[in-house]
Short mmCIF file of C-alpha atoms in Angstrom, two decimals:
data_model
loop_
_atom_site.label_atom_id
_atom_site.label_comp_id
_atom_site.label_asym_id
_atom_site.label_seq_id
_atom_site.Cartn_x
_atom_site.Cartn_y
_atom_site.Cartn_z
CA MET A 1 0.00 0.00 0.00
CA VAL A 2 1.35 3.42 -0.97
CA ILE A 3 1.05 6.08 1.71
CA ALA A 4 1.27 9.75 0.73
CA TYR A 5 1.32 12.72 3.06
CA CYS A 6 -0.21 16.16 2.58
CA THR A 7 -1.22 19.06 4.80
CA GLY A 8 -4.83 20.09 5.38
CA TRP A 9 -6.67 22.44 7.72
CA LEU A 10 -10.09 22.98 9.22
CA LEU A 11 -12.13 25.48 7.23
CA GLY A 12 -15.20 26.94 8.91
CA CYS A 13 -17.32 25.60 11.76
CA GLU A 14 -19.12 22.62 10.15
CA GLY A 15 -16.47 19.91 10.16
CA HIS A 16 -14.81 20.65 6.83
CA LEU A 17 -11.16 20.22 5.91
CA ILE A 18 -9.46 21.56 2.79
CA THR A 19 -6.29 20.48 1.02
CA ASN A 20 -5.05 20.15 -2.57
CA GLN A 21 -6.85 18.28 -5.33
CA HIS A 22 -3.60 16.51 -6.16
CA CYS A 23 -3.83 15.06 -2.61
CA ILE A 24 -7.52 14.09 -2.71
CA GLY A 25 -8.68 13.79 -6.29
CA ASN A 26 -12.02 12.00 -6.02
CA SER A 27 -14.56 10.41 -3.69
CA GLN A 28 -12.56 7.20 -3.32
CA ASP A 29 -9.47 9.15 -2.31
CA ALA A 30 -11.53 10.99 0.27
CA LEU A 31 -12.91 7.73 1.67
CA ASN A 32 -9.36 6.37 2.01
CA THR A 33 -7.92 9.51 3.60
CA LYS A 34 -6.88 9.36 7.24
CA VAL A 35 -6.73 12.72 9.02
CA GLU A 36 -4.57 13.39 12.09
CA PHE A 37 -4.60 16.55 14.20
CA LEU A 38 -1.81 17.87 16.46
CA ALA A 39 0.82 15.75 14.71
CA GLN A 40 3.67 17.66 16.30
CA SER A 41 6.35 17.65 18.97
CA THR A 42 5.20 17.90 22.55
CA SER A 43 8.14 20.12 23.51
CA CYS A 44 10.86 22.31 22.03
CA SER A 45 13.58 19.84 23.01
CA MET A 46 16.16 18.93 20.36
CA ASN A 47 15.41 15.31 21.27
CA ASP A 48 11.77 15.71 20.26
CA THR A 49 12.09 16.78 16.63
CA CYS A 50 9.56 14.55 14.82
CA ASP A 51 11.93 14.48 11.86
CA SER A 52 10.96 11.25 10.18
CA ARG A 53 7.87 10.38 8.16
CA GLY A 54 4.90 9.65 10.41
CA GLU A 55 7.04 9.74 13.57
CA CYS A 56 4.61 11.93 15.51
CA PRO A 57 1.06 10.76 14.75
CA GLY A 58 -1.71 13.06 15.85
CA PRO A 59 -3.67 12.01 18.95
CA ILE A 60 -6.96 13.18 17.40
CA GLY A 61 -8.22 12.10 14.02
CA VAL A 62 -10.71 10.46 11.72
CA ALA A 63 -10.31 7.36 9.58
CA SER A 64 -12.13 8.63 6.49
CA THR A 65 -13.68 11.70 4.91
CA THR A 66 -16.46 12.51 2.43
CA LEU A 67 -15.75 14.60 -0.65
CA VAL A 68 -17.79 17.81 -0.82
CA ALA A 69 -16.17 19.68 -3.70
CA VAL A 70 -13.08 19.42 -5.86
CA SER A 71 -11.42 21.60 -8.48
CA GLU A 72 -8.54 20.50 -10.66
CA GLU A 73 -8.14 24.03 -11.99
CA LEU A 74 -7.82 25.55 -8.51
CA ASP A 75 -6.16 22.44 -7.04
CA TYR A 76 -8.39 22.19 -3.97
CA ALA A 77 -10.44 19.44 -2.40
CA LEU A 78 -12.99 20.17 0.31
CA VAL A 79 -14.02 17.21 2.46
CA ARG A 80 -16.16 16.68 5.51
CA LEU A 81 -14.75 14.70 8.37
CA GLY A 82 -16.21 11.45 9.57
CA ILE A 83 -16.87 11.13 13.29
CA ASN A 84 -15.22 8.50 15.46
CA ASP A 85 -14.55 7.97 19.16
CA SER A 86 -11.85 10.65 19.33
CA VAL A 87 -14.13 13.35 17.88
CA ALA A 88 -17.53 13.15 19.57
CA ASN A 89 -18.86 16.06 17.55
CA TYR A 90 -17.53 18.99 15.58
CA SER A 91 -17.68 21.40 18.53
CA GLY A 92 -15.58 18.96 20.51
CA LEU A 93 -13.15 18.75 17.60
CA TYR A 94 -12.65 22.52 17.56
CA GLU A 95 -12.13 22.59 21.32
CA LYS A 96 -9.42 19.93 21.04
CA THR A 97 -7.66 21.45 18.04
CA ASN A 98 -7.84 25.15 18.99
CA GLY A 99 -10.53 26.07 16.50
CA TYR A 100 -10.68 26.53 12.74
CA LEU A 101 -9.27 28.86 10.09
CA GLN A 102 -11.00 31.41 7.89
CA LEU A 103 -10.31 32.70 4.40
CA ARG A 104 -9.69 36.39 3.82
CA SER A 105 -12.19 37.55 1.21
CA SER A 106 -9.84 40.19 -0.20
CA GLY A 107 -6.91 37.78 -0.53
CA ALA A 108 -3.21 38.53 -0.25
CA VAL A 109 -1.52 41.92 -0.25
CA LEU A 110 1.82 42.37 -1.98
CA LYS A 111 4.77 42.47 0.47
CA GLU A 112 2.70 41.51 3.52
CA PRO A 113 4.45 39.17 6.01
CA ILE A 114 3.28 35.55 6.12
CA TYR A 115 3.90 32.20 7.80
CA ILE A 116 3.15 28.64 6.72
CA PRO A 117 2.23 25.75 9.09
CA GLN A 118 3.01 22.51 7.25
CA HIS A 119 4.00 18.85 7.47
CA PRO A 120 6.98 18.62 5.10
CA LEU A 121 7.87 15.03 4.16
CA GLY A 122 5.17 13.79 6.57
CA TYR A 123 7.17 15.06 9.56
CA GLY A 124 5.67 16.64 12.65
CA LYS A 125 4.31 20.14 12.17
CA ARG A 126 6.76 22.87 11.17
CA ILE A 127 6.02 26.58 10.92
CA ALA A 128 8.06 28.27 8.19
CA TRP A 129 8.29 32.05 8.33
CA LEU A 130 11.79 33.13 7.30
CA HIS A 131 13.59 33.64 4.00
CA LYS A 132 17.32 34.36 4.24
CA GLY A 133 16.91 35.25 7.90
CA GLN A 134 14.15 37.78 7.30
CA PRO A 135 10.39 37.42 7.75
CA GLY A 136 8.87 35.87 4.64
CA ARG A 137 6.37 37.89 2.65
CA ILE A 138 4.19 37.87 -0.43
CA GLU A 139 6.46 38.59 -3.40
CA SER A 140 4.00 38.34 -6.29
CA LEU A 141 0.29 38.01 -7.05
CA THR A 142 0.86 36.77 -10.61
CA VAL A 143 3.06 33.66 -10.43
CA THR A 144 2.54 31.45 -13.50
CA GLU A 145 4.80 28.42 -12.92
CA CYS A 146 1.86 26.09 -12.11
CA ARG A 147 -1.21 28.08 -13.06
CA LYS A 148 -2.17 31.65 -13.89
CA ASP A 149 -2.10 34.26 -11.11
CA ASP A 150 -0.86 32.24 -8.16
CA VAL A 151 0.30 34.01 -5.01
CA GLY A 152 4.12 33.83 -4.78
CA TYR A 153 6.62 33.65 -1.87
CA TYR A 154 10.10 32.31 -1.11
CA ILE A 155 9.43 30.65 2.26
CA ASP A 156 10.61 27.03 2.16
CA THR A 157 8.25 24.11 1.62
CA GLN A 158 8.79 20.44 0.80
CA GLU A 159 6.79 17.46 -0.42
CA GLY A 160 4.02 16.95 2.14
CA ALA A 161 3.41 20.69 2.50
CA SER A 162 0.84 20.56 -0.30
CA GLY A 163 -2.41 22.09 0.96
CA SER A 164 -0.77 24.23 3.64
CA PRO A 165 -2.50 27.49 4.53
CA ILE A 166 -0.63 30.71 3.80
CA LEU A 167 -1.41 32.85 6.82
CA ALA A 168 -1.05 36.60 7.09
CA THR A 169 1.01 37.59 10.12
CA SER A 170 -1.18 40.66 10.64
CA ASP A 171 -4.54 38.96 11.15
CA HIS A 172 -3.86 35.17 10.95
CA GLN A 173 -6.36 34.78 8.13
CA VAL A 174 -5.74 32.40 5.24
CA ILE A 175 -4.81 34.43 2.18
CA ALA A 176 -3.90 31.50 -0.08
CA MET A 177 -3.29 27.72 -0.11
CA HIS A 178 0.11 26.32 -1.06
CA HIS A 179 0.15 23.93 -4.00
CA CYS A 180 3.31 24.45 -6.06
CA GLY A 181 7.06 24.53 -5.43
CA GLY A 182 9.34 26.61 -7.64
CA CYS A 183 11.71 29.56 -7.81
CA LEU A 184 8.73 31.33 -6.33
CA ASN A 185 6.46 28.92 -4.51
CA GLY A 186 2.84 29.21 -5.59
CA ALA A 187 -0.49 29.25 -3.78
CA ILE A 188 -4.14 29.43 -4.85
CA PRO A 189 -5.62 32.84 -3.89
CA ALA A 190 -8.19 32.71 -1.10
CA GLN A 191 -10.71 34.76 -3.06
CA SER A 192 -10.61 32.26 -5.93
CA ILE A 193 -11.42 29.40 -3.56
CA ILE A 194 -14.25 31.39 -1.98
CA GLU A 195 -15.76 32.26 -5.36
CA ASP A 196 -15.65 28.66 -6.59
CA LEU A 197 -17.12 27.15 -3.42
CA ALA A 198 -19.85 29.78 -3.37
CA ALA A 199 -20.69 29.12 -7.03
CA LYS A 200 -21.05 25.41 -6.22
CA GLY A 201 -23.26 26.20 -3.21
CA VAL A 202 -20.94 24.49 -0.73
CA LEU A 203 -19.09 27.35 0.98
CA PRO A 204 -18.95 26.25 4.65
CA ASN A 205 -20.41 28.45 7.36
CA CYS A 206 -17.84 30.56 9.23
CA SER A 207 -15.25 29.96 6.49
CA VAL A 208 -14.83 33.59 5.42
CA ALA A 209 -13.59 36.25 7.83
CA THR A 210 -16.09 39.09 8.12
CA SER A 211 -13.53 41.70 9.14
CA ALA A 212 -9.80 42.08 9.74
CA GLY A 213 -8.60 40.01 12.66
CA GLN A 214 -11.82 38.00 13.02
#
């Protein structure tokens, strides 16, 4: 059995998770997807680095998901989480995982500082935020290496980071979703994801921030 790792995140308050379409491409992929939360070190000790594939499994998770929407063009897959003994209900899930993320309706701003939580190579969670010793930022709104008009940045990512949220340092809202490595890494703009989900009638409740910082 081939095991592949990607990064996903809770979107809105109804039990949805979003990642890349090249991670979950169809309903069967969704059914076979195992989701783990809090897959990370329990301390900042150098002896607790979680630096091998699957070394730090998350204590909370679900064994399968249900596909809600998918877009090859925008490289996203939205799924809804199944419920098992470790997640009694969605409210309980958010309490255990420190809540959910929201998309910024206006998207990214050129030169704004960002950070990227991710699971590179299937390792425990890393948070990338520097480029050459300086805070990473949005470098372009028109990257074309993988698709037209991606959001671009130099902050490091690796295989397994696909689907990571690009978070604005100013308000911690999701301004894009990572999907492409290159000379400038590329991410799908948040506003494009919002528009597509809304057009399909499946935009989750609470998934779009109503104002800065919310």
